[in-house]
Amino acid sequence: MFGDYGEKINLSSYSYLGLIGHPDIDDAVRRSTASHSTGSHGVRLLSGTNDLHSRLEDRLANFKKSQDCVTFTSGYAANLSIIAGLVRPRDYVIGDKLNHASIVDGCKLSGAGFFRFNHNDPDHLHHRLRQLPVDANVLVVCDGVFSMDGDILNLPKISEVCKENGALLMVDEAHSLGVIGEKGTGIEEHFDLPPDAVDIKMGTLSKTIPSNGGYACASSEIVEFLKHQGRGFIFSAAMTPQSAAAAIAALDVIECEPERVGQLHENAELMRMLLNRAGIDTLQSETAILPAFCGADQRAWFLAKYCIDNGVFVQGIPYPVVSRNSARLRCTVTSEHSSDDIHLAASVIAEAFRKIA
Ligand code: PMP
């Protein structure tokens, strides 16, 4: 990481596979500018759709082994549009207690009866579902990898409970696409589950994929429905040709360079091992998001400042982003970190924790 602050090891990037600056992706963007210029002429349903949007949606559907796909201009817009498009005031939506704010906002906006279940607890979800009228339309929404804790949704059990109770399941793969599964295709691959374990596979194009946008991969019926009921699709301009071209090229790179995913897994394991060996609690994290738990908000401020002053760019996460007294440093590892970077960063973090002991 460069700039006015000097060179630092960046432990705050979502570019999990280091694809920002990949020559093939930059080249695809240059070609899209030559062929399509900038801008999109308007909303998708009127004049906004071009061949890059259609190719991106086919590519995502293929990557996620879904029938079809619809894209939005951001992950945030996708969550609002998908959730508020699928459920209405007479329906119900149930979410994990640690879901991302964009999911919570979508649930509130929908006007549907909104309940939460205890974090990653299929039995509590089952209990919640049993409390609803038998003929209700119910959507269950969860993060695939929880963004502040780095733990993975118990998809085998959550999917089973949803099927048993006739609820649709939507999973937000913002932090699992490109990150989990041997090939980086996400949560079904990680658990070796069939593609229909999740009904609506939502994700962003702003993290592993170095672009902007969000998507829903689902059955053709659901995708068609969202194209006519998802307000962020209907009333907001199409994503730029550059964003679409970058995302298509990034999916190609993920498939052609699987070693990046393997390197990411190795780096995350090394960082976890070094932090744990220094006595730092990384909660239930199993992924590239590693919380270094410290409790009080003031401790997180101190730790972050110490790390930044000593060459490691990492952020403290306080209440209300996480619950009271569960502040943490939130470290994200990428495939681009060298083993030396990780050892050095872990030793600075460990030194910061010793200062507050
Ligand atoms: N879902 C999750 C889990 C996220 O972490 C984020 C972004 N931090 C979003 C959705 C929103 O995505 P975007 O930034 O592309 O709008």
JSON list of C-alpha atoms in Angstrom, two decimals, residues 78-204:
[
{"chain": "A", "resi": 78, "resn": "ALA", "atom": "CA", "xyz": [-28.77, -5.85, -5.04]},
{"chain": "A", "resi": 79, "resn": "ASN", "atom": "CA", "xyz": [-29.69, -6.77, -1.47]},
{"chain": "A", "resi": 80, "resn": "LEU", "atom": "CA", "xyz": [-32.36, -4.07, -1.23]},
{"chain": "A", "resi": 81, "resn": "SER", "atom": "CA", "xyz": [-33.82, -4.92, -4.63]},
{"chain": "A", "resi": 82, "resn": "ILE", "atom": "CA", "xyz": [-33.77, -8.70, -4.25]},
{"chain": "A", "resi": 83, "resn": "ILE", "atom": "CA", "xyz": [-35.23, -8.86, -0.74]},
{"chain": "A", "resi": 84, "resn": "ALA", "atom": "CA", "xyz": [-37.82, -6.10, -1.15]},
{"chain": "A", "resi": 85, "resn": "GLY", "atom": "CA", "xyz": [-38.65, -7.55, -4.59]},
{"chain": "A", "resi": 86, "resn": "LEU", "atom": "CA", "xyz": [-39.27, -11.07, -3.32]},
{"chain": "A", "resi": 87, "resn": "VAL", "atom": "CA", "xyz": [-41.17, -10.46, -0.07]},
{"chain": "A", "resi": 88, "resn": "ARG", "atom": "CA", "xyz": [-44.03, -8.08, 0.76]},
{"chain": "A", "resi": 89, "resn": "PRO", "atom": "CA", "xyz": [-45.98, -7.01, 3.85]},
{"chain": "A", "resi": 90, "resn": "ARG", "atom": "CA", "xyz": [-47.96, -10.28, 4.08]},
{"chain": "A", "resi": 91, "resn": "ASP", "atom": "CA", "xyz": [-44.80, -12.41, 3.75]},
{"chain": "A", "resi": 92, "resn": "TYR", "atom": "CA", "xyz": [-41.94, -13.14, 6.16]},
{"chain": "A", "resi": 93, "resn": "VAL", "atom": "CA", "xyz": [-38.19, -12.71, 6.04]},
{"chain": "A", "resi": 94, "resn": "ILE", "atom": "CA", "xyz": [-35.84, -14.30, 8.57]},
{"chain": "A", "resi": 95, "resn": "GLY", "atom": "CA", "xyz": [-32.17, -13.40, 8.87]},
{"chain": "A", "resi": 96, "resn": "ASP", "atom": "CA", "xyz": [-29.11, -14.45, 10.86]},
{"chain": "A", "resi": 97, "resn": "LYS", "atom": "CA", "xyz": [-28.39, -12.02, 13.73]},
{"chain": "A", "resi": 98, "resn": "LEU", "atom": "CA", "xyz": [-24.96, -11.16, 12.28]},
{"chain": "A", "resi": 99, "resn": "ASN", "atom": "CA", "xyz": [-26.14, -10.41, 8.73]},
{"chain": "A", "resi": 100, "resn": "HIS", "atom": "CA", "xyz": [-24.63, -7.45, 6.87]},
{"chain": "A", "resi": 101, "resn": "ALA", "atom": "CA", "xyz": [-26.40, -4.07, 7.16]},
{"chain": "A", "resi": 102, "resn": "SER", "atom": "CA", "xyz": [-27.48, -4.14, 3.49]},
{"chain": "A", "resi": 103, "resn": "ILE", "atom": "CA", "xyz": [-29.43, -7.35, 4.15]},
{"chain": "A", "resi": 104, "resn": "VAL", "atom": "CA", "xyz": [-31.02, -5.83, 7.25]},
{"chain": "A", "resi": 105, "resn": "ASP", "atom": "CA", "xyz": [-31.96, -2.71, 5.26]},
{"chain": "A", "resi": 106, "resn": "GLY", "atom": "CA", "xyz": [-33.52, -4.88, 2.53]},
{"chain": "A", "resi": 107, "resn": "CYS", "atom": "CA", "xyz": [-35.54, -6.80, 5.13]},
{"chain": "A", "resi": 108, "resn": "LYS", "atom": "CA", "xyz": [-36.84, -3.57, 6.70]},
{"chain": "A", "resi": 109, "resn": "LEU", "atom": "CA", "xyz": [-37.61, -1.99, 3.33]},
{"chain": "A", "resi": 110, "resn": "SER", "atom": "CA", "xyz": [-39.65, -5.01, 2.22]},
{"chain": "A", "resi": 111, "resn": "GLY", "atom": "CA", "xyz": [-42.32, -4.39, 4.90]},
{"chain": "A", "resi": 112, "resn": "ALA", "atom": "CA", "xyz": [-42.51, -8.18, 5.43]},
{"chain": "A", "resi": 113, "resn": "GLY", "atom": "CA", "xyz": [-42.64, -9.61, 8.96]},
{"chain": "A", "resi": 114, "resn": "PHE", "atom": "CA", "xyz": [-38.95, -9.59, 9.91]},
{"chain": "A", "resi": 115, "resn": "PHE", "atom": "CA", "xyz": [-37.39, -11.95, 12.46]},
{"chain": "A", "resi": 116, "resn": "ARG", "atom": "CA", "xyz": [-33.82, -12.90, 13.31]},
{"chain": "A", "resi": 117, "resn": "PHE", "atom": "CA", "xyz": [-32.37, -16.20, 14.44]},
{"chain": "A", "resi": 118, "resn": "ASN", "atom": "CA", "xyz": [-29.32, -16.78, 16.64]},
{"chain": "A", "resi": 119, "resn": "HIS", "atom": "CA", "xyz": [-26.06, -16.62, 14.77]},
{"chain": "A", "resi": 120, "resn": "ASN", "atom": "CA", "xyz": [-25.47, -19.71, 12.59]},
{"chain": "A", "resi": 121, "resn": "ASP", "atom": "CA", "xyz": [-28.00, -21.73, 14.60]},
{"chain": "A", "resi": 122, "resn": "PRO", "atom": "CA", "xyz": [-30.15, -24.02, 12.40]},
{"chain": "A", "resi": 123, "resn": "ASP", "atom": "CA", "xyz": [-32.23, -25.22, 15.39]},
{"chain": "A", "resi": 124, "resn": "HIS", "atom": "CA", "xyz": [-33.23, -21.67, 16.24]},
{"chain": "A", "resi": 125, "resn": "LEU", "atom": "CA", "xyz": [-34.05, -21.02, 12.57]},
{"chain": "A", "resi": 126, "resn": "HIS", "atom": "CA", "xyz": [-36.24, -24.14, 12.60]},
{"chain": "A", "resi": 127, "resn": "HIS", "atom": "CA", "xyz": [-37.99, -22.85, 15.74]},
{"chain": "A", "resi": 128, "resn": "ARG", "atom": "CA", "xyz": [-38.60, -19.44, 14.10]},
{"chain": "A", "resi": 129, "resn": "LEU", "atom": "CA", "xyz": [-39.99, -21.06, 10.93]},
{"chain": "A", "resi": 130, "resn": "ARG", "atom": "CA", "xyz": [-42.37, -23.24, 12.97]},
{"chain": "A", "resi": 131, "resn": "GLN", "atom": "CA", "xyz": [-43.85, -20.09, 14.56]},
{"chain": "A", "resi": 132, "resn": "LEU", "atom": "CA", "xyz": [-45.06, -18.76, 11.16]},
{"chain": "A", "resi": 133, "resn": "PRO", "atom": "CA", "xyz": [-48.39, -19.57, 9.45]},
{"chain": "A", "resi": 134, "resn": "VAL", "atom": "CA", "xyz": [-48.04, -22.80, 7.43]},
{"chain": "A", "resi": 135, "resn": "ASP", "atom": "CA", "xyz": [-49.05, -21.19, 4.12]},
{"chain": "A", "resi": 136, "resn": "ALA", "atom": "CA", "xyz": [-46.79, -18.10, 4.50]},
{"chain": "A", "resi": 137, "resn": "ASN", "atom": "CA", "xyz": [-44.21, -17.11, 1.86]},
{"chain": "A", "resi": 138, "resn": "VAL", "atom": "CA", "xyz": [-40.91, -17.12, 3.71]},
{"chain": "A", "resi": 139, "resn": "LEU", "atom": "CA", "xyz": [-37.46, -15.98, 2.66]},
{"chain": "A", "resi": 140, "resn": "VAL", "atom": "CA", "xyz": [-34.41, -16.85, 4.78]},
{"chain": "A", "resi": 141, "resn": "VAL", "atom": "CA", "xyz": [-31.34, -14.65, 4.19]},
{"chain": "A", "resi": 142, "resn": "CYS", "atom": "CA", "xyz": [-27.79, -15.18, 5.48]},
{"chain": "A", "resi": 143, "resn": "ASP", "atom": "CA", "xyz": [-24.24, -14.13, 4.78]},
{"chain": "A", "resi": 144, "resn": "GLY", "atom": "CA", "xyz": [-22.13, -16.99, 3.35]},
{"chain": "A", "resi": 145, "resn": "VAL", "atom": "CA", "xyz": [-19.02, -15.77, 5.19]},
{"chain": "A", "resi": 146, "resn": "PHE", "atom": "CA", "xyz": [-19.85, -13.36, 8.01]},
{"chain": "A", "resi": 147, "resn": "SER", "atom": "CA", "xyz": [-18.16, -10.07, 7.30]},
{"chain": "A", "resi": 148, "resn": "MET", "atom": "CA", "xyz": [-16.96, -9.12, 10.79]},
{"chain": "A", "resi": 149, "resn": "ASP", "atom": "CA", "xyz": [-16.25, -12.62, 12.14]},
{"chain": "A", "resi": 150, "resn": "GLY", "atom": "CA", "xyz": [-14.98, -14.55, 9.13]},
{"chain": "A", "resi": 151, "resn": "ASP", "atom": "CA", "xyz": [-16.92, -17.71, 10.01]},
{"chain": "A", "resi": 152, "resn": "ILE", "atom": "CA", "xyz": [-18.80, -19.73, 7.40]},
{"chain": "A", "resi": 153, "resn": "LEU", "atom": "CA", "xyz": [-22.56, -20.26, 7.31]},
{"chain": "A", "resi": 154, "resn": "ASN", "atom": "CA", "xyz": [-23.57, -23.80, 8.28]},
{"chain": "A", "resi": 155, "resn": "LEU", "atom": "CA", "xyz": [-25.10, -24.23, 4.84]},
{"chain": "A", "resi": 156, "resn": "PRO", "atom": "CA", "xyz": [-25.73, -28.00, 4.95]},
{"chain": "A", "resi": 157, "resn": "LYS", "atom": "CA", "xyz": [-28.02, -27.66, 7.98]},
{"chain": "A", "resi": 158, "resn": "ILE", "atom": "CA", "xyz": [-29.52, -24.24, 7.15]},
{"chain": "A", "resi": 159, "resn": "SER", "atom": "CA", "xyz": [-30.42, -25.41, 3.63]},
{"chain": "A", "resi": 160, "resn": "GLU", "atom": "CA", "xyz": [-31.99, -28.60, 5.02]},
{"chain": "A", "resi": 161, "resn": "VAL", "atom": "CA", "xyz": [-34.11, -26.63, 7.50]},
{"chain": "A", "resi": 162, "resn": "CYS", "atom": "CA", "xyz": [-35.29, -24.26, 4.74]},
{"chain": "A", "resi": 163, "resn": "LYS", "atom": "CA", "xyz": [-36.27, -27.12, 2.42]},
{"chain": "A", "resi": 164, "resn": "GLU", "atom": "CA", "xyz": [-38.05, -28.95, 5.25]},
{"chain": "A", "resi": 165, "resn": "ASN", "atom": "CA", "xyz": [-40.11, -25.84, 5.99]},
{"chain": "A", "resi": 166, "resn": "GLY", "atom": "CA", "xyz": [-40.73, -24.71, 2.40]},
{"chain": "A", "resi": 167, "resn": "ALA", "atom": "CA", "xyz": [-38.73, -21.47, 2.77]},
{"chain": "A", "resi": 168, "resn": "LEU", "atom": "CA", "xyz": [-36.60, -19.93, 0.01]},
{"chain": "A", "resi": 169, "resn": "LEU", "atom": "CA", "xyz": [-32.92, -19.51, 0.96]},
{"chain": "A", "resi": 170, "resn": "MET", "atom": "CA", "xyz": [-30.81, -16.54, -0.16]},
{"chain": "A", "resi": 171, "resn": "VAL", "atom": "CA", "xyz": [-27.07, -16.40, 0.62]},
{"chain": "A", "resi": 172, "resn": "ASP", "atom": "CA", "xyz": [-24.92, -13.26, 0.30]},
{"chain": "A", "resi": 173, "resn": "GLU", "atom": "CA", "xyz": [-21.52, -14.33, -1.07]},
{"chain": "A", "resi": 174, "resn": "ALA", "atom": "CA", "xyz": [-19.78, -10.95, -0.80]},
{"chain": "A", "resi": 175, "resn": "HIS", "atom": "CA", "xyz": [-16.95, -12.57, 1.20]},
{"chain": "A", "resi": 176, "resn": "SER", "atom": "CA", "xyz": [-17.14, -16.14, -0.10]},
{"chain": "A", "resi": 177, "resn": "LEU", "atom": "CA", "xyz": [-16.97, -15.74, -3.89]},
{"chain": "A", "resi": 178, "resn": "GLY", "atom": "CA", "xyz": [-13.35, -16.34, -4.91]},
{"chain": "A", "resi": 179, "resn": "VAL", "atom": "CA", "xyz": [-12.53, -17.05, -1.28]},
{"chain": "A", "resi": 180, "resn": "ILE", "atom": "CA", "xyz": [-13.89, -20.47, -0.28]},
{"chain": "A", "resi": 181, "resn": "GLY", "atom": "CA", "xyz": [-14.01, -23.75, -2.17]},
{"chain": "A", "resi": 182, "resn": "GLU", "atom": "CA", "xyz": [-10.92, -25.16, -3.84]},
{"chain": "A", "resi": 183, "resn": "LYS", "atom": "CA", "xyz": [-11.70, -23.30, -7.07]},
{"chain": "A", "resi": 184, "resn": "GLY", "atom": "CA", "xyz": [-13.10, -20.26, -5.27]},
{"chain": "A", "resi": 185, "resn": "THR", "atom": "CA", "xyz": [-16.63, -20.73, -6.60]},
{"chain": "A", "resi": 186, "resn": "GLY", "atom": "CA", "xyz": [-18.05, -20.21, -3.13]},
{"chain": "A", "resi": 187, "resn": "ILE", "atom": "CA", "xyz": [-20.12, -21.84, -0.47]},
{"chain": "A", "resi": 188, "resn": "GLU", "atom": "CA", "xyz": [-21.69, -24.82, -2.27]},
{"chain": "A", "resi": 189, "resn": "GLU", "atom": "CA", "xyz": [-18.25, -25.90, -3.47]},
{"chain": "A", "resi": 190, "resn": "HIS", "atom": "CA", "xyz": [-16.81, -25.49, 0.04]},
{"chain": "A", "resi": 191, "resn": "PHE", "atom": "CA", "xyz": [-19.40, -27.94, 1.44]},
{"chain": "A", "resi": 192, "resn": "ASP", "atom": "CA", "xyz": [-19.57, -30.09, -1.70]},
{"chain": "A", "resi": 193, "resn": "LEU", "atom": "CA", "xyz": [-23.31, -29.45, -1.95]},
{"chain": "A", "resi": 194, "resn": "PRO", "atom": "CA", "xyz": [-25.41, -29.47, -5.13]},
{"chain": "A", "resi": 195, "resn": "PRO", "atom": "CA", "xyz": [-26.10, -26.08, -6.79]},
{"chain": "A", "resi": 196, "resn": "ASP", "atom": "CA", "xyz": [-29.72, -26.11, -5.61]},
{"chain": "A", "resi": 197, "resn": "ALA", "atom": "CA", "xyz": [-28.69, -25.94, -1.92]},
{"chain": "A", "resi": 198, "resn": "VAL", "atom": "CA", "xyz": [-29.21, -22.17, -2.25]},
{"chain": "A", "resi": 199, "resn": "ASP", "atom": "CA", "xyz": [-32.19, -20.65, -4.13]},
{"chain": "A", "resi": 200, "resn": "ILE", "atom": "CA", "xyz": [-30.85, -17.11, -4.55]},
{"chain": "A", "resi": 201, "resn": "LYS", "atom": "CA", "xyz": [-27.06, -16.74, -4.74]},
{"chain": "A", "resi": 202, "resn": "MET", "atom": "CA", "xyz": [-26.35, -13.08, -4.21]},
{"chain": "A", "resi": 203, "resn": "GLY", "atom": "CA", "xyz": [-22.91, -11.51, -4.42]},
{"chain": "A", "resi": 204, "resn": "THR", "atom": "CA", "xyz": [-20.98, -8.32, -5.04]}
]
